[in-house]
Short mmCIF file of C-alpha atoms in Angstrom, two decimals:
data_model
loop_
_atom_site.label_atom_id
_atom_site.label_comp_id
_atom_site.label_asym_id
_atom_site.label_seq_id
_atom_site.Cartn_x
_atom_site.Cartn_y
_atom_site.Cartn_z
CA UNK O 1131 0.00 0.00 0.00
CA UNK O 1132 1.36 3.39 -0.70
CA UNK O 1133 2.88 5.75 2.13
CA UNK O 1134 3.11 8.84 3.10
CA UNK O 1135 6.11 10.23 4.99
CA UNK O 1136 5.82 13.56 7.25
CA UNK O 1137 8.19 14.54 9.53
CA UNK O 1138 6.59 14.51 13.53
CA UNK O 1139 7.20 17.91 14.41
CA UNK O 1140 8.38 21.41 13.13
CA UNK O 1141 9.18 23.89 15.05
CA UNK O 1142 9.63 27.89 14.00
CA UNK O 1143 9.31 31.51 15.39
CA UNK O 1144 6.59 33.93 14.84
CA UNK O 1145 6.88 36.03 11.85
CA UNK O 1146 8.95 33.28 9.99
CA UNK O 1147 8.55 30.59 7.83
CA UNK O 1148 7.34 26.65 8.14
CA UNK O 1149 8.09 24.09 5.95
CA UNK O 1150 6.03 20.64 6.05
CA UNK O 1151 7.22 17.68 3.89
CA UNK O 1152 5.03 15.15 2.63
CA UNK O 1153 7.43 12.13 0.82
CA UNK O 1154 5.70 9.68 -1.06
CA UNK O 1155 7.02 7.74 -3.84
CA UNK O 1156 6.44 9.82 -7.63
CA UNK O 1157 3.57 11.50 -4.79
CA UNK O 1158 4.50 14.57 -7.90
CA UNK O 1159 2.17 12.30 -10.13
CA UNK O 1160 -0.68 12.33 -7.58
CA UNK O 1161 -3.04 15.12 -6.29
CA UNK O 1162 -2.05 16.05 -2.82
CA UNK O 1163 -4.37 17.86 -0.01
CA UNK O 1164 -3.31 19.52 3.03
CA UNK O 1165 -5.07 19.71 6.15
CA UNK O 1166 -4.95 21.82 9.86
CA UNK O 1167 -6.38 20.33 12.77
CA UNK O 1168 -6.47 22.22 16.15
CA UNK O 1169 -6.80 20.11 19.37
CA UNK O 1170 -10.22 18.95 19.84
CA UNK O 1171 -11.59 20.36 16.28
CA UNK O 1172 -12.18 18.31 12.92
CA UNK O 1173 -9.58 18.99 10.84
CA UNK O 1174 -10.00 21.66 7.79
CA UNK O 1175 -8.85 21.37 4.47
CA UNK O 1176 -5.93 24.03 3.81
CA UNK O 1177 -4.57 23.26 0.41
CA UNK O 1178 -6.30 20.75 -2.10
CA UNK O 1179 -5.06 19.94 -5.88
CA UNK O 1180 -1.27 20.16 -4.79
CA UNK O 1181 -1.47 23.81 -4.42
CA UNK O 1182 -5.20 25.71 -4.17
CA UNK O 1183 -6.66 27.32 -1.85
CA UNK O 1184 -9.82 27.34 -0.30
CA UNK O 1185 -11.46 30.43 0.06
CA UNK O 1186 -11.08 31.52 3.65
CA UNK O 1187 -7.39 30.43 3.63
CA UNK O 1188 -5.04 33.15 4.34
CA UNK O 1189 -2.46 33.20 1.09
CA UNK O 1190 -0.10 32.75 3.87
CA UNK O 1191 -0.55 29.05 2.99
CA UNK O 1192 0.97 27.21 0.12
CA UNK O 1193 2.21 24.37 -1.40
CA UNK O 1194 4.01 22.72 -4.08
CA UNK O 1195 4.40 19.00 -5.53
CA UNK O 1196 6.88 17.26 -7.31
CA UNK O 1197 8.57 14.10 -7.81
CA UNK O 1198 8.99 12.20 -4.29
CA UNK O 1199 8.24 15.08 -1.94
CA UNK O 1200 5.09 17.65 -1.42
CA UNK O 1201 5.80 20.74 0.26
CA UNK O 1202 2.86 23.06 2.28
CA UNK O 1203 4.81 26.68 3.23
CA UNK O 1204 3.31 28.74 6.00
CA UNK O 1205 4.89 32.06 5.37
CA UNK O 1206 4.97 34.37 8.48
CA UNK O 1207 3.38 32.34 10.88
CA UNK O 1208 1.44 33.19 13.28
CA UNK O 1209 0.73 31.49 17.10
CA UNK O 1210 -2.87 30.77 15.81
CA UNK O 1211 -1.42 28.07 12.71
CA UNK O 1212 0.03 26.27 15.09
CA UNK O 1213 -1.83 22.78 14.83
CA UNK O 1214 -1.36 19.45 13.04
CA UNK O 1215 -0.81 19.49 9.58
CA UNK O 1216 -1.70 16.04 7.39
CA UNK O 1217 -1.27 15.21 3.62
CA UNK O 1218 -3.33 13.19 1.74
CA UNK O 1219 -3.65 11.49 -1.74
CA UNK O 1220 -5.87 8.80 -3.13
CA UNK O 1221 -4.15 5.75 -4.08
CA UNK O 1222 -4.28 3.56 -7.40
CA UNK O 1223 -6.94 1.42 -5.78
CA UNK O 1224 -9.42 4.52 -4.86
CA UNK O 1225 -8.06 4.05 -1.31
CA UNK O 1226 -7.66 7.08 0.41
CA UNK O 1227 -3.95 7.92 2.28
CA UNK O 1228 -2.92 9.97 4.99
CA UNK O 1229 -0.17 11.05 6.32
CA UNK O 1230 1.08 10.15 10.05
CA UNK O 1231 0.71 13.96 10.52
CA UNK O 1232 3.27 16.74 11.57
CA UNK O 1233 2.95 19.06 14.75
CA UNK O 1234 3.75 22.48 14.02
CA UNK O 1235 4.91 24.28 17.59
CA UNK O 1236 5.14 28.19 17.05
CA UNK O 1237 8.03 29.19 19.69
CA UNK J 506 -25.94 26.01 7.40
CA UNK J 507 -23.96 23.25 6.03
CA UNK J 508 -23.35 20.68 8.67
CA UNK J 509 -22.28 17.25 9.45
CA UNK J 510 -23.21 15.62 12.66
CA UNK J 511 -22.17 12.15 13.90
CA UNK J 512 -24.04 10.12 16.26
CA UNK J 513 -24.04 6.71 17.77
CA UNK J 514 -20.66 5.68 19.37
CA UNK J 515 -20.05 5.32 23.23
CA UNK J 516 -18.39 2.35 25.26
CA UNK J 517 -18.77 -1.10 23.73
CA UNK J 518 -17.15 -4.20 24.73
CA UNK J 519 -14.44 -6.46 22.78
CA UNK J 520 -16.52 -8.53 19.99
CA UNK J 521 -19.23 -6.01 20.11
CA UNK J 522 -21.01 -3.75 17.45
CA UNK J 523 -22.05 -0.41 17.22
CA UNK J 524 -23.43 1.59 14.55
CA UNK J 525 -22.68 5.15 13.72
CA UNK J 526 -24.88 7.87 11.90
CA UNK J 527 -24.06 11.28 10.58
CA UNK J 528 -26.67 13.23 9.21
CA UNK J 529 -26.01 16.02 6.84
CA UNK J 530 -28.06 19.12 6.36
CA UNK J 531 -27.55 22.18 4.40
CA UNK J 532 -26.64 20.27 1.67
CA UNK J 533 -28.26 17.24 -0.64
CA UNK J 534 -26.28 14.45 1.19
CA UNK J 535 -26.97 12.22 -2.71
CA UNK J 536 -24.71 15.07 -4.63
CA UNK J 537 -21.25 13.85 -2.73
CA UNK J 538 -19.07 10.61 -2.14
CA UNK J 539 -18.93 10.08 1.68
CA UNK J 540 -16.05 8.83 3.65
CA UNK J 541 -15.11 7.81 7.39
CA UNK J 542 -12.20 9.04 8.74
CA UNK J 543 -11.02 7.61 12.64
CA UNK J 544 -8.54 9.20 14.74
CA UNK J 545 -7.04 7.06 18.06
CA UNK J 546 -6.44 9.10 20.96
CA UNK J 547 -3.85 11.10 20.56
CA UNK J 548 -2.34 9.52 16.96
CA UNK J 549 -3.06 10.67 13.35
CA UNK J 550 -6.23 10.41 11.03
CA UNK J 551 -6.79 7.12 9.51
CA UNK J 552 -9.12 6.58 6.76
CA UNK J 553 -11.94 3.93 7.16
CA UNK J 554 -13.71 3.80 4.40
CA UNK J 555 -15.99 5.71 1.41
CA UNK J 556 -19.22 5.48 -0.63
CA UNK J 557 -20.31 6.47 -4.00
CA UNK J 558 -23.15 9.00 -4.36
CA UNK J 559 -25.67 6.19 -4.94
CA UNK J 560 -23.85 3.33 -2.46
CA UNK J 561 -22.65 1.46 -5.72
CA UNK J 562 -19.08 2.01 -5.16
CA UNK J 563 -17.71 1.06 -1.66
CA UNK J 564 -14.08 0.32 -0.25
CA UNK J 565 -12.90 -0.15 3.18
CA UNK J 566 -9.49 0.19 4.99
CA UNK J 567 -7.52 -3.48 4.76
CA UNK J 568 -7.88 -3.49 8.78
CA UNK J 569 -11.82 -2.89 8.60
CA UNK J 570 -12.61 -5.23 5.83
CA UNK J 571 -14.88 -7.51 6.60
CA UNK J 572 -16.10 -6.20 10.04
CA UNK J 573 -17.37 -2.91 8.97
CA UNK J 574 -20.14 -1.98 6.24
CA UNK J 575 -20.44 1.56 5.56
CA UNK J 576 -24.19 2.40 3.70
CA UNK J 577 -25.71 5.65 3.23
CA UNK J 578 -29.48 6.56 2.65
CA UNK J 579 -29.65 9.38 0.56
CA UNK J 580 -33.75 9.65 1.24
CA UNK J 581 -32.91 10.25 4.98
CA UNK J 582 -29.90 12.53 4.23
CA UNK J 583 -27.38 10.01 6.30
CA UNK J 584 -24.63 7.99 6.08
CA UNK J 585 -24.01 5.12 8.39
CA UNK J 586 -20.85 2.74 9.68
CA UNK J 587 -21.71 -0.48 11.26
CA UNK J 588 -18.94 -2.10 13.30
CA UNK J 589 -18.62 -6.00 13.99
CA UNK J 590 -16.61 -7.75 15.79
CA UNK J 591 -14.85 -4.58 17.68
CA UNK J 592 -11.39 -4.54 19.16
CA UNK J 593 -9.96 -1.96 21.66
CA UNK J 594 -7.87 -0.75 18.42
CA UNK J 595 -11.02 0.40 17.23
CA UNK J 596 -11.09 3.29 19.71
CA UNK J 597 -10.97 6.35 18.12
CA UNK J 598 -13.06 9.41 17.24
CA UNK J 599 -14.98 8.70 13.99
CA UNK J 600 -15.41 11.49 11.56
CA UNK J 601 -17.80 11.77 8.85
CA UNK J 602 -16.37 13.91 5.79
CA UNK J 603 -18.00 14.83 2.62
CA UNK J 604 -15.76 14.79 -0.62
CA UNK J 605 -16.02 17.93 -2.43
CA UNK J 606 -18.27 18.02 -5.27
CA UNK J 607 -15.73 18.85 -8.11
CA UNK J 608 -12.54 17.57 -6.60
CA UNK J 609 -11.50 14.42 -4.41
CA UNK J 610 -10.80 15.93 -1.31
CA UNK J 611 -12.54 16.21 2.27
CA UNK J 612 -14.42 19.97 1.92
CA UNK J 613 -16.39 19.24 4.86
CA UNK J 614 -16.09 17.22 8.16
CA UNK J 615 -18.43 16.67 10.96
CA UNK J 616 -16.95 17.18 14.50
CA UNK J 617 -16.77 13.19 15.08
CA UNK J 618 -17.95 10.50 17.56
CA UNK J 619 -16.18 8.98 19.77
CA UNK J 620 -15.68 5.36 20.05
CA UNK J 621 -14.34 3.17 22.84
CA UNK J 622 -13.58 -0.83 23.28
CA UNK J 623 -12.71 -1.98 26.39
CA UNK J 624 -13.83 -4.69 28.78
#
């Protein structure tokens, strides 16, 4: 079955920026999404189709995809994205695939 | 107001069922593909399984084949999981989440149920 790979945590300063991986092997010929989940909410779709976004979603949020690795950019973050971030693709057998999911910790 | 709203789980023992509901509103429940979506205390989102608009195309999680059926009723606006044969892996929060209409992701997610197996 196909993986996902995020790193467990990330960790960056207010006003700077966060970088989330999302590895996956040729994930650059798949659709990723992106999604935020504060503690104790559902979680909320941030980026979908590798790099839209949602109305509602400051353009603080983006995201890029190619070859093994996905990338969702929070530029100047702010103590309210922290949260945990998850990708997620379809696979080739209209399964649906998460990833395990990384913590971002504003300092 | 577009909403989502689970119903159904609570404390079960090993070997027991349970069946979940989420009923949609705001929104013609028969216009989307349907998924659940679990999440065990404290770990990551794990998906369970999804449903075609009219229930003709249904797939499950390797680790819930067989012991859950997912089934929707678009009539009654709901969707439904039943669980068989529960373990205390099983315990998580259960989320319903609505793909979008035009694209293949989760636009919408109810606020989930939560499920727990234990003796």
């Amino acid at each position: 079955s196909y993986v996902l790979t995020q790193p467990p945590s990330v960790s960056v300063a207010p006003g700077q920026t966060a970088t989330i991986t999302c590895g996956g092997n040729n994930i650059g010929g798949k659709s990723v999404h992106w999604y935020q989940q504060k503690p104790g909410q559902a979680p909320v779709v941030v980026i979908y189709y590798d790099s839209d976004r949602p109305s509602g979603i400051p353009e603080r949020f983006s995201a890029s995809n190619s070859g093994n690795t996905a990338t969702l950019t929070i530029s100047r973050v702010e103590a309210g994205d922290e949260a945990d971030y998850y990708c997620q693709v379809w696979d080739t057998s209209d399964h649906v695939v998460f990833g395990g999911g990384t913590r971002l910790t504003v300092l | 107001e577009l909403q989502l709203v689970e119903s159904g789980g609570g404390l079960v023992k090993p070997g027991g069922s349970l069946r979940l509901s989420c009923t949609a509103s705001g929104f013609t429940l028969s216009d989307h593909n349907m998924n659940w979506v679990r999440q065990a205390p404290g770990k990551g989102l794990e998906w369970v399984s999804s449903i075609s608009r009219s229930g003709n195309y249904i797939y499950y999680a390797d680790s819930m084949k067989g012991r859950f059926t997912i089934s929707r009723d678009n009539a009654k606006n709901s969707l439904y999981l039943q669980m068989n044969t529960l373990r205390p892996e099983d315990t998580a929060v259960y989320f319903c989440a609505r793909v979008s209409g035009s694209y293949d992701y989760f636009d919408n997610w109810g606020q989930g149920t939560l499920v727990t197996v234990s003796s």
